[in-house]
Amino acid sequence: MDRELNGAMRSVSINSAQLNGHNNGGGLDETDRVGVAQGAALSATEKLTTTTAAATKSTTAATNATTATTTNLATHSPQQIALLSAAEKSKMVHELCQQLLLTDEQVEELCYRILHELRRGLAKDTHPKANVKCFVTYVQDLPNGNERGKFLALDLGGTNFRVLLIHLQENNDFQMESRIYAIPQHIMIGSGTQLFDHIAECLSNFMAEHNVYKERLPLGFTFSFPLRQLGLTKGLLETWTKGFNCAGVVNEDVVQLLKDAIARRGDVQIDVCAILNDTTGTLMSCAWKNHNCKIGLIVGTGANACYMERVEEAELFAAEDPRKKHVLINTEWGAFGDNGALDFVRTEFDRDIDVHSINPGKQTFEKMISGMYMGELVRLVLVKMTQAGILFNGQDSEVLNTRGLFFTKYVSEIEADEPGNFTNCRLVLEELGLTNATDGDCANVRYICECVSKRAAHLVSAGIATLINKMDEPTVTVGVDGSVYRFHPKFHNLMVEKISQLIKPGITFDLMLSEDGSGRGAALVAAVACREDILNGKK
Ligand code: BGC
């Protein structure tokens, strides 16, 4: 057994036992218990005891801090609290936010649990019940820089739907034209037929506007939802995420639905060469320039990562070419925690978000991280503190009390203020109808934003460090995209710091911002898929 495999298996055994210890069996299935029975090594058990004890201690500390605040809130009326000094209010804010801070032990514990879940997704026996599905993408080749040609790309699954025309040229050069189309709310939760008809219509309009209406071009479809892929051009939707819920698509082949919609129109012709996740596109677009790029990460509306795995680890992949040693895995780690594995760090605010979401009980990890939820998390903390009289003298506003109206971009804006300066913060508060904020209020609002975004960065870092340690390569570049990573002023640095703490000694890594992975990456996957054809002059 090789070193990495041995190490990883030990971690899994440790982890299985830990999970059972924490949950008393709640939410876990038979496979976890089998894991415990197999977890034998003494050193592993010792480590288990230490880590579990540490994690329990830190959880207890956080609970105590919350209880202390609750006692204060319970014994003082909002009017009394409003009269406290700025320092006392700030102390209460810090105490209540304690539950949002992850201790080093908790982050370490998370790494073990994520590894355990990844392994469950990869293994044939455990895959059906796994939360982190680790879907095979069928991508085995990274771009080599020789990809050329004109491609169409569709990008569905972020904030916007886009159609793109990409011309890959020599010397890592490319031209790209794109157009954003709105997906109205009624289509996001309407029927699948409506959705795909809308996509086909946008594609046809785009092709007409860009003078390629009569051409038959290869197309890469970035479809950023959990997809059970059966090949590079076939994938069944597992479940919708991020506010989409179109009827009749789950368990259907999304490529076929697209082709059907195009055929119903009968006006344009395309070759769907690949369907891919946005994490795959991100990885591919970075790998085009940097051959060490082996992980793709999105921290945007949703959160997810993909990575290059050794073929023998991906038990669901029926390899066809023995010369190819790796395959790209779409982890779909947004669903991590759906079985209770994150309960030891979830807060009342996370539970509130979940209960009021379109998909309760699903995408637990994603709901603690991504842009679709980050602003709302902050809003919930603000509401609680305002109602308690700690913030804004207890005076709220209609906007503050309305779900979804504290946008995630506000978090980035507030944290972009220089220390001690609250210019952006005041602008945001004004938009919320909160005009009587003191400097103390602003400092507290900023602190709340920092706690929520730092927790998100640390959760993502735990995931990335786990992947880096699992891959066990000397150098890894992580291709990253998504609005939170791109626009939050500290997310990158928070991640670099935390990942450095968590990876094995001797491994180096860097985070590379992807240039439009969902668009260019889609063209690259399509291009790599037909690279041989292009080189042979068949296309
Ligand atoms: C989806 C993933 C996607 C991620 C980022 C998640 O909600 O399930 O497929 O990669 O969002 O867009």
Coordinates of C-alpha atoms and ligand atoms in Angstrom, one line a residue:
M1 CA 0.0 0.0 0.0
D2 CA 1.5 3.4 -0.9
R3 CA 2.1 6.1 1.6
E4 CA -0.7 8.4 0.5
L5 CA -3.3 5.7 0.4
N6 CA -2.2 4.4 3.8
G7 CA -2.4 7.8 5.3
A8 CA -5.7 8.6 3.8
M9 CA -7.2 5.3 4.9
R10 CA -6.1 6.0 8.5
S11 CA -7.8 9.3 8.3
V12 CA -11.0 7.7 7.1
S13 CA -11.0 5.2 9.9
I14 CA -10.4 8.0 12.4
N15 CA -13.0 10.0 10.9
S16 CA -15.7 7.4 10.8
A17 CA -15.3 6.9 14.5
Q18 CA -15.4 10.6 15.2
L19 CA -18.5 11.0 13.2
N20 CA -20.2 8.3 15.3
G21 CA -18.9 9.7 18.5
H22 CA -20.3 13.2 17.7
N23 CA -23.6 12.2 16.3
N24 CA -24.5 9.2 18.3
G25 CA -25.4 7.6 15.1
G26 CA -27.9 10.3 14.1
G27 CA -28.1 10.9 10.4
L28 CA -25.4 8.4 9.6
D29 CA -25.9 5.2 7.7
E30 CA -24.5 1.7 8.0
T31 CA -21.4 2.4 6.1
D32 CA -20.2 4.8 8.8
R33 CA -20.5 2.1 11.4
V34 CA -18.6 -0.3 9.2
G35 CA -15.9 2.3 9.0
V36 CA -15.6 2.2 12.8
A37 CA -15.4 -1.5 13.0
Q38 CA -12.5 -1.4 10.6
G39 CA -10.7 1.5 12.2
A40 CA -8.1 -0.4 14.2
A41 CA -4.7 1.3 14.4
L42 CA -3.8 2.4 17.9
S43 CA -2.2 5.6 16.9
A44 CA -5.3 6.5 14.9
T45 CA -7.4 5.9 18.0
E46 CA -5.2 8.1 20.1
K47 CA -5.4 10.8 17.6
L48 CA -9.1 10.4 17.4
T49 CA -9.5 10.9 21.1
T50 CA -7.4 14.0 21.1
T51 CA -9.1 15.6 18.2
T52 CA -12.5 14.7 19.3
A53 CA -11.8 16.1 22.8
A54 CA -10.4 19.3 21.4
A55 CA -13.4 19.7 19.1
T56 CA -15.8 19.0 21.9
K57 CA -14.0 21.6 24.1
S58 CA -14.1 24.3 21.4
T59 CA -17.8 23.5 20.7
T60 CA -18.5 23.8 24.4
A61 CA -16.7 27.1 24.5
A62 CA -18.7 28.5 21.7
T63 CA -21.9 27.3 23.3
N64 CA -21.0 28.9 26.6
A65 CA -20.3 32.2 24.9
T66 CA -23.6 32.1 23.2
T67 CA -25.3 31.2 26.5
A68 CA -23.7 34.1 28.2
T69 CA -25.0 36.5 25.6
T70 CA -28.4 34.8 25.7
T71 CA -28.5 35.3 29.5
N72 CA -27.8 39.0 29.0
L73 CA -30.4 39.3 26.3
A74 CA -32.9 37.4 28.4
T75 CA -32.4 39.5 31.6
H76 CA -32.2 42.9 30.0
S77 CA -34.9 44.6 28.0
P78 CA -33.9 46.0 24.6
Q79 CA -34.4 49.5 26.1
Q80 CA -32.0 48.7 28.9
I81 CA -29.4 47.3 26.6
A82 CA -29.7 50.3 24.3
L83 CA -28.5 52.4 27.2
L84 CA -25.3 50.4 27.7
S85 CA -21.9 51.9 26.8
A86 CA -20.5 51.4 23.3
A87 CA -17.8 49.2 24.8
E88 CA -20.4 47.0 26.5
K89 CA -22.4 46.7 23.3
S90 CA -19.3 45.8 21.4
K91 CA -18.6 43.1 23.9
M92 CA -22.0 41.6 23.5
V93 CA -21.6 41.6 19.7
H94 CA -18.3 39.8 20.0
E95 CA -19.8 37.3 22.4
L96 CA -22.7 36.5 20.1
C97 CA -20.4 36.2 17.1
Q98 CA -18.3 33.7 18.9
Q99 CA -20.4 30.9 17.5
L100 CA -19.4 32.1 14.0
L101 CA -15.7 31.7 14.6
L102 CA -14.1 28.3 13.9
T103 CA -11.3 27.2 16.2
D104 CA -8.2 25.5 14.8
E105 CA -9.4 22.2 16.2
Q106 CA -12.8 22.6 14.5
V107 CA -11.2 23.3 11.2
E108 CA -9.0 20.2 11.6
E109 CA -12.0 18.2 12.4
L110 CA -13.7 19.5 9.3
C111 CA -10.8 18.3 7.2
Y112 CA -11.2 14.8 8.5
R113 CA -14.9 14.8 7.9
I114 CA -14.5 16.2 4.4
L115 CA -12.0 13.5 3.5
H116 CA -14.3 10.9 4.8
E117 CA -17.1 12.2 2.7
L118 CA -15.0 12.4 -0.4
R119 CA -14.0 8.8 0.0
R120 CA -17.6 7.8 0.4
G121 CA -18.5 9.6 -2.8
L122 CA -15.6 8.0 -4.7
A123 CA -16.2 4.4 -3.6
K124 CA -18.8 2.2 -5.4
D125 CA -20.3 0.8 -2.3
T126 CA -20.9 4.0 -0.4
H127 CA -21.5 6.3 -3.4
P128 CA -25.3 5.8 -3.5
K129 CA -25.8 7.1 0.0
A130 CA -22.9 9.7 0.0
N131 CA -23.7 13.4 0.3
V132 CA -20.5 14.5 -1.5
K133 CA -21.1 12.7 -4.7
C134 CA -17.7 13.1 -6.3
F135 CA -19.1 12.8 -9.8
V136 CA -16.8 11.6 -12.6
T137 CA -16.5 14.3 -15.3
Y138 CA -14.9 12.2 -18.0
V139 CA -12.3 14.9 -18.4
Q140 CA -8.9 13.3 -18.4
D141 CA -6.8 15.6 -20.6
L142 CA -5.9 19.1 -19.6
P143 CA -5.4 21.6 -22.4
N144 CA -1.9 21.6 -23.9
G145 CA -2.0 25.0 -25.5
N146 CA -2.5 23.7 -29.0
E147 CA -6.3 24.0 -28.9
R148 CA -7.5 26.2 -31.8
G149 CA -10.8 27.1 -33.4
K150 CA -14.1 28.7 -33.0
F151 CA -16.5 27.5 -30.3
L152 CA -19.8 28.3 -28.8
A153 CA -20.4 28.1 -25.1
L154 CA -23.4 28.3 -22.9
D155 CA -23.1 29.2 -19.3
L156 CA -26.0 28.4 -17.0
G157 CA -25.9 28.3 -13.2
G158 CA -24.3 31.5 -11.9
T159 CA -26.0 34.8 -11.4
N160 CA -26.5 35.2 -15.2
F161 CA -27.1 33.0 -18.2
R162 CA -24.6 33.7 -21.0
V163 CA -23.9 32.7 -24.6
L164 CA -20.4 33.0 -25.8
L165 CA -18.4 32.8 -29.1
I166 CA -14.8 32.0 -28.4
H167 CA -12.0 31.9 -30.9
L168 CA -8.9 30.1 -29.5
Q169 CA -5.8 31.2 -31.2
E170 CA -2.1 30.7 -31.2
N171 CA 0.2 31.7 -28.3
N172 CA -2.5 31.3 -25.6
D173 CA -4.4 34.1 -27.3
F174 CA -8.2 34.1 -27.7
Q175 CA -11.1 36.3 -28.7
M176 CA -14.3 36.2 -27.0
E177 CA -17.7 37.8 -27.6
S178 CA -20.5 37.2 -25.2
R179 CA -23.9 38.3 -24.2
I180 CA -25.8 38.0 -20.9
Y181 CA -29.4 37.0 -20.9
A182 CA -31.8 37.3 -18.0
I183 CA -33.5 34.1 -16.7
P184 CA -36.7 35.5 -15.3
Q185 CA -37.7 34.2 -11.9
H186 CA -40.8 32.4 -13.4
I187 CA -38.5 30.4 -15.7
M188 CA -36.1 29.5 -12.8
I189 CA -39.0 27.8 -11.1
G190 CA -41.1 26.9 -14.1
S191 CA -41.0 23.9 -16.4
G192 CA -37.9 22.4 -17.8
T193 CA -39.3 22.8 -21.3
Q194 CA -39.7 26.5 -20.8
L195 CA -36.1 26.8 -19.5
F196 CA -34.6 24.9 -22.4
D197 CA -36.8 26.7 -25.0
H198 CA -35.6 30.0 -23.5
I199 CA -31.9 28.9 -23.7
A200 CA -32.4 27.7 -27.3
E201 CA -34.0 31.0 -28.2
C202 CA -31.1 33.0 -26.7
L203 CA -28.6 30.8 -28.5
S204 CA -30.4 31.3 -31.8
N205 CA -30.6 35.1 -31.4
F206 CA -26.9 35.2 -30.4
M207 CA -25.8 33.2 -33.4
A208 CA -27.8 35.5 -35.7
E209 CA -26.3 38.6 -34.1
H210 CA -22.8 37.2 -34.4
N211 CA -23.1 36.1 -38.0
V212 CA -22.6 32.4 -37.3
Y213 CA -26.3 31.5 -37.8
K214 CA -25.6 29.2 -40.7
E215 CA -22.5 27.6 -39.2
R216 CA -22.4 24.3 -37.4
L217 CA -20.1 25.0 -34.5
P218 CA -18.9 22.8 -31.6
L219 CA -20.5 23.9 -28.3
G220 CA -19.4 23.4 -24.7
F221 CA -22.3 23.7 -22.2
T222 CA -21.3 24.9 -18.7
F223 CA -24.2 23.6 -16.6
S224 CA -23.3 24.4 -13.0
F225 CA -25.5 22.0 -11.0
P226 CA -24.9 18.5 -9.7
L227 CA -24.8 16.3 -12.7
R228 CA -24.4 12.5 -12.8
Q229 CA -22.3 12.3 -15.9
L230 CA -22.4 9.3 -18.1
G231 CA -20.0 10.6 -20.6
L232 CA -18.6 13.9 -21.8
T233 CA -21.9 14.7 -23.6
K234 CA -24.4 13.0 -21.3
G235 CA -25.4 13.9 -17.8
L236 CA -28.4 13.5 -15.6
L237 CA -29.4 16.3 -13.2
E238 CA -29.2 15.0 -9.7
T239 CA -30.9 18.0 -8.0
W240 CA -31.3 21.7 -8.6
T241 CA -29.4 24.2 -6.4
K242 CA -29.1 28.0 -6.1
G243 CA -32.7 29.0 -6.4
F244 CA -33.5 27.0 -9.6
N245 CA -36.3 24.4 -9.5
C246 CA -37.5 23.6 -13.0
A247 CA -40.0 20.7 -13.2
G248 CA -39.1 17.6 -15.2
V249 CA -35.4 17.9 -15.3
V250 CA -34.1 15.9 -12.4
N251 CA -32.9 12.5 -13.6
E252 CA -33.1 13.7 -17.2
D253 CA -30.2 14.0 -19.6
V254 CA -29.6 17.7 -19.8
V255 CA -27.7 17.6 -23.2
Q256 CA -30.7 15.8 -24.7
L257 CA -33.1 18.4 -23.3
L258 CA -31.0 21.1 -24.9
K259 CA -30.8 19.3 -28.3
D260 CA -34.6 18.7 -28.2
A261 CA -35.2 22.4 -27.6
I262 CA -32.9 23.3 -30.5
A263 CA -34.7 20.8 -32.7
R264 CA -38.1 22.2 -31.8
R265 CA -37.0 25.5 -33.2
G266 CA -35.3 23.9 -36.2
D267 CA -33.3 27.1 -37.1
V268 CA -29.8 26.6 -35.9
Q269 CA -27.4 23.6 -35.8
I270 CA -24.7 22.9 -33.2
D271 CA -22.5 20.0 -32.1
V272 CA -22.6 19.6 -28.3
C273 CA -19.1 18.4 -27.6
A274 CA -19.1 18.6 -23.9
I275 CA -21.2 19.3 -20.8
L276 CA -19.3 20.5 -17.8
N277 CA -19.4 22.0 -14.4
D278 CA -18.2 25.6 -13.8
T279 CA -15.4 24.2 -11.6
T280 CA -14.2 22.1 -14.5
G281 CA -14.3 25.2 -16.8
T282 CA -12.3 27.2 -14.2
L283 CA -9.7 24.5 -13.9
M284 CA -9.4 24.1 -17.6
S285 CA -9.0 27.8 -18.2
C286 CA -6.2 28.1 -15.7
A287 CA -4.6 24.8 -16.9
W288 CA -4.3 26.3 -20.4
K289 CA -1.6 28.6 -19.0
N290 CA -0.4 26.8 -15.9
H291 CA 0.1 23.0 -16.1
N292 CA 0.2 22.7 -12.3
C293 CA -3.5 23.6 -12.1
K294 CA -5.2 20.5 -10.7
I295 CA -8.0 21.9 -8.7
G296 CA -10.9 24.2 -9.8
L297 CA -12.8 26.1 -7.2
I298 CA -15.9 28.3 -7.3
V299 CA -17.0 30.6 -4.5
G300 CA -19.7 32.6 -6.1
T301 CA -23.5 32.2 -6.0
G302 CA -22.8 28.6 -5.2
A303 CA -19.7 26.8 -3.9
N304 CA -18.0 23.8 -5.3
A305 CA -14.6 22.3 -6.3
C306 CA -13.2 19.7 -8.7
Y307 CA -9.8 18.0 -8.7
M308 CA -7.7 15.6 -10.6
E309 CA -7.9 12.2 -9.0
R310 CA -6.0 9.0 -9.7
V311 CA -8.2 6.7 -11.8
E312 CA -7.9 3.8 -9.3
E313 CA -9.5 6.0 -6.6
A314 CA -12.5 6.8 -8.8
E315 CA -14.3 3.5 -8.5
L316 CA -17.2 4.6 -10.6
F317 CA -15.1 5.5 -13.6
A318 CA -14.7 2.7 -16.2
A319 CA -11.4 3.8 -17.7
E320 CA -11.0 3.2 -21.4
D321 CA -7.4 4.2 -21.9
P322 CA -4.9 2.7 -19.5
R323 CA -2.3 5.3 -20.4
K324 CA -4.4 8.0 -18.8
K325 CA -3.8 7.9 -15.0
H326 CA -6.1 10.7 -13.8
V327 CA -9.7 11.8 -14.2
L328 CA -11.3 15.0 -13.1
I329 CA -13.8 14.6 -10.2
N330 CA -16.6 17.2 -9.6
T331 CA -16.9 16.8 -5.8
E332 CA -20.2 18.7 -5.4
W333 CA -19.1 19.5 -1.9
G334 CA -21.9 22.0 -1.5
A335 CA -23.9 19.1 -0.1
F336 CA -21.4 18.3 2.6
G337 CA -23.1 18.3 5.9
D338 CA -26.5 17.3 4.6
N339 CA -26.2 14.2 6.9
G340 CA -25.4 16.2 10.0
A341 CA -21.7 16.2 9.7
L342 CA -21.6 20.0 10.0
D343 CA -24.0 20.3 12.9
F344 CA -21.1 20.8 15.4
V345 CA -20.3 24.1 13.8
R346 CA -23.7 25.3 12.5
T347 CA -25.5 28.2 14.2
E348 CA -29.0 29.4 14.7
F349 CA -28.5 31.6 11.7
D350 CA -27.5 28.7 9.4
R351 CA -30.6 26.8 10.5
D352 CA -32.8 29.9 9.7
I353 CA -31.3 30.2 6.2
D354 CA -31.9 26.5 5.6
V355 CA -35.5 26.5 6.8
H356 CA -36.4 29.4 4.6
S357 CA -34.6 28.2 1.5
I358 CA -36.1 26.7 -1.6
N359 CA -34.2 23.4 -0.8
P360 CA -34.3 22.8 3.0
G361 CA -31.9 20.1 4.2
K362 CA -29.8 20.4 1.1
Q363 CA -26.5 22.1 0.2
T364 CA -25.6 22.7 3.9
F365 CA -21.9 23.5 3.3
E366 CA -22.8 25.8 0.4
K367 CA -25.3 27.7 2.6
M368 CA -22.5 28.5 5.0
I369 CA -20.2 29.8 2.3
S370 CA -21.6 31.1 -0.9
G371 CA -22.7 34.4 -2.2
M372 CA -26.3 33.4 -2.4
Y373 CA -26.5 33.2 1.4
M374 CA -23.6 35.3 2.8
G375 CA -25.5 38.6 2.9
E376 CA -28.6 37.0 4.3
L377 CA -26.5 35.4 7.1
V378 CA -25.2 38.9 8.0
R379 CA -28.7 40.3 7.9
L380 CA -30.0 37.7 10.3
V381 CA -27.2 38.5 12.8
L382 CA -28.0 42.2 12.4
V383 CA -31.7 41.7 13.0
K384 CA -31.1 39.7 16.1
M385 CA -28.8 42.3 17.6
T386 CA -31.0 45.2 16.6
Q387 CA -34.0 43.6 18.2
A388 CA -32.0 43.0 21.3
G389 CA -31.2 46.8 21.4
I390 CA -27.5 46.2 20.8
L391 CA -27.4 47.9 17.4
F392 CA -28.9 51.2 16.1
N393 CA -30.5 51.9 19.5
G394 CA -32.9 49.1 18.8
Q395 CA -34.4 50.9 15.8
D396 CA -34.7 48.6 12.8
S397 CA -36.0 49.3 9.2
E398 CA -38.3 47.6 6.8
V399 CA -35.5 46.8 4.4
L400 CA -33.4 45.3 7.2
N401 CA -36.3 43.1 8.2
T402 CA -36.9 41.8 4.7
R403 CA -35.3 38.6 3.6
G404 CA -32.8 38.8 0.8
L405 CA -32.3 42.5 0.9
F406 CA -28.9 42.6 2.5
F407 CA -26.8 41.8 -0.6
T408 CA -23.6 39.8 -0.4
K409 CA -21.8 42.6 -2.2
Y410 CA -22.5 44.8 0.9
V411 CA -20.2 42.5 2.9
S412 CA -17.4 43.1 0.5
E413 CA -18.1 46.8 0.4
I414 CA -18.2 47.2 4.2
E415 CA -15.0 45.2 4.6
A416 CA -13.3 47.3 2.0
D417 CA -13.3 50.4 4.2
E418 CA -10.0 51.2 5.8
P419 CA -9.9 50.4 9.5
G420 CA -11.6 53.2 11.5
N421 CA -13.3 54.5 8.3
F422 CA -16.9 53.7 7.7
T423 CA -17.7 55.4 4.4
N424 CA -19.0 52.3 2.6
C425 CA -20.6 51.0 5.7
R426 CA -22.7 54.2 6.1
L427 CA -23.7 54.1 2.4
V428 CA -24.9 50.5 2.8
L429 CA -26.7 51.3 6.1
E430 CA -28.4 54.2 4.3
E431 CA -29.6 51.9 1.6
L432 CA -31.1 49.8 4.3
G433 CA -32.9 52.8 5.7
L434 CA -30.7 52.9 8.8
T435 CA -29.6 56.5 9.1
N436 CA -28.9 56.9 12.8
A437 CA -25.9 54.6 13.1
T438 CA -23.1 55.6 15.4
D439 CA -19.4 54.8 14.8
G440 CA -19.8 52.1 17.3
D441 CA -22.7 50.6 15.3
C442 CA -20.6 50.7 12.2
A443 CA -17.7 49.0 13.9
N444 CA -20.0 46.2 15.1
V445 CA -21.6 45.8 11.7
R446 CA -18.2 45.5 10.2
Y447 CA -17.2 42.9 12.8
I448 CA -20.3 40.8 12.0
C449 CA -19.4 40.9 8.3
E450 CA -15.8 39.8 9.1
C451 CA -17.0 36.9 11.2
V452 CA -19.3 35.6 8.5
S453 CA -16.9 36.0 5.6
K454 CA -13.9 34.7 7.6
R455 CA -15.9 31.6 8.5
A456 CA -16.7 31.1 4.8
A457 CA -13.1 31.4 3.8
H458 CA -12.0 29.0 6.5
L459 CA -14.6 26.4 5.5
V460 CA -13.5 26.6 1.9
S461 CA -9.8 26.4 3.0
A462 CA -10.6 23.2 4.9
G463 CA -12.0 21.7 1.7
I464 CA -9.1 22.8 -0.5
A465 CA -6.4 21.7 2.0
T466 CA -8.1 18.3 2.2
L467 CA -8.0 18.0 -1.6
I468 CA -4.3 19.1 -1.7
N469 CA -3.3 16.7 1.0
K470 CA -5.2 13.9 -0.7
M471 CA -3.6 14.5 -4.1
D472 CA -0.2 14.6 -2.3
E473 CA 1.6 16.3 -5.2
P474 CA 4.6 18.6 -4.5
T475 CA 3.0 21.7 -6.1
V476 CA -0.6 22.4 -6.8
T477 CA -2.2 25.5 -8.4
V478 CA -5.9 26.0 -7.5
G479 CA -7.9 27.8 -10.3
V480 CA -10.5 30.0 -8.6
D481 CA -13.5 32.0 -9.8
G482 CA -16.8 33.3 -8.4
S483 CA -18.0 36.7 -7.1
V484 CA -17.2 36.1 -3.5
Y485 CA -13.6 35.2 -4.2
R486 CA -13.2 37.9 -6.8
F487 CA -14.8 40.8 -5.0
H488 CA -14.3 40.2 -1.3
P489 CA -11.2 42.2 -0.3
K490 CA -9.8 39.6 2.1
F491 CA -11.0 36.3 0.9
H492 CA -7.9 35.4 -1.0
N493 CA -5.5 36.2 1.9
L494 CA -7.7 34.5 4.5
M495 CA -7.6 31.4 2.3
V496 CA -3.9 31.4 1.7
E497 CA -3.2 31.8 5.4
K498 CA -5.5 29.0 6.4
I499 CA -4.6 26.5 3.7
S500 CA -0.9 27.0 4.5
Q501 CA -1.6 26.0 8.1
L502 CA -3.5 22.9 7.0
I503 CA -1.5 21.3 4.3
K504 CA 1.3 18.7 4.8
P505 CA 4.8 20.1 5.1
G506 CA 6.7 20.2 1.9
I507 CA 3.7 20.9 -0.4
T508 CA 3.4 24.3 -2.0
F509 CA 0.3 25.7 -3.6
D510 CA -1.1 28.9 -5.0
L511 CA -4.5 30.3 -5.9
M512 CA -4.9 31.6 -9.4
L513 CA -7.8 33.7 -10.5
S514 CA -9.5 32.2 -13.5
E515 CA -10.2 34.3 -16.5
D516 CA -13.8 33.5 -17.3
G517 CA -13.7 29.8 -16.7
S518 CA -17.3 29.1 -17.4
G519 CA -17.0 30.6 -20.9
R520 CA -13.4 30.0 -22.1
G521 CA -13.2 26.8 -20.0
A522 CA -16.3 25.4 -21.8
A523 CA -14.6 26.1 -25.2
L524 CA -11.4 24.4 -23.9
V525 CA -13.2 21.3 -22.8
A526 CA -15.0 21.2 -26.1
A527 CA -11.7 21.8 -27.9
V528 CA -9.8 19.1 -25.9
A529 CA -12.6 16.7 -26.7
C530 CA -12.2 17.2 -30.4
R531 CA -8.4 18.1 -30.3
E532 CA -7.5 15.1 -32.3
D533 CA -10.1 15.9 -34.9
I534 CA -8.8 19.5 -35.1
L535 CA -5.2 18.4 -35.4
N536 CA -6.2 15.9 -38.1
G537 CA -8.0 18.7 -40.0
K538 CA -11.4 16.9 -39.7
K539 CA -13.2 19.9 -38.2
Ligands
BGC1 C1 -23.7 23.6 -7.8 C2 -22.3 23.2 -8.4 C3 -21.6 24.5 -8.9 C4 -21.6 25.5 -7.8 C5 -20.9 26.8 -8.2 C6 -23.5 24.6 -6.7 O1 -24.8 25.0 -6.3 O2 -24.3 22.4 -7.2 O3 -22.5 22.4 -9.5 O4 -20.3 24.2 -9.3 O5 -22.9 25.8 -7.3 O6 -21.6 27.4 -9.2

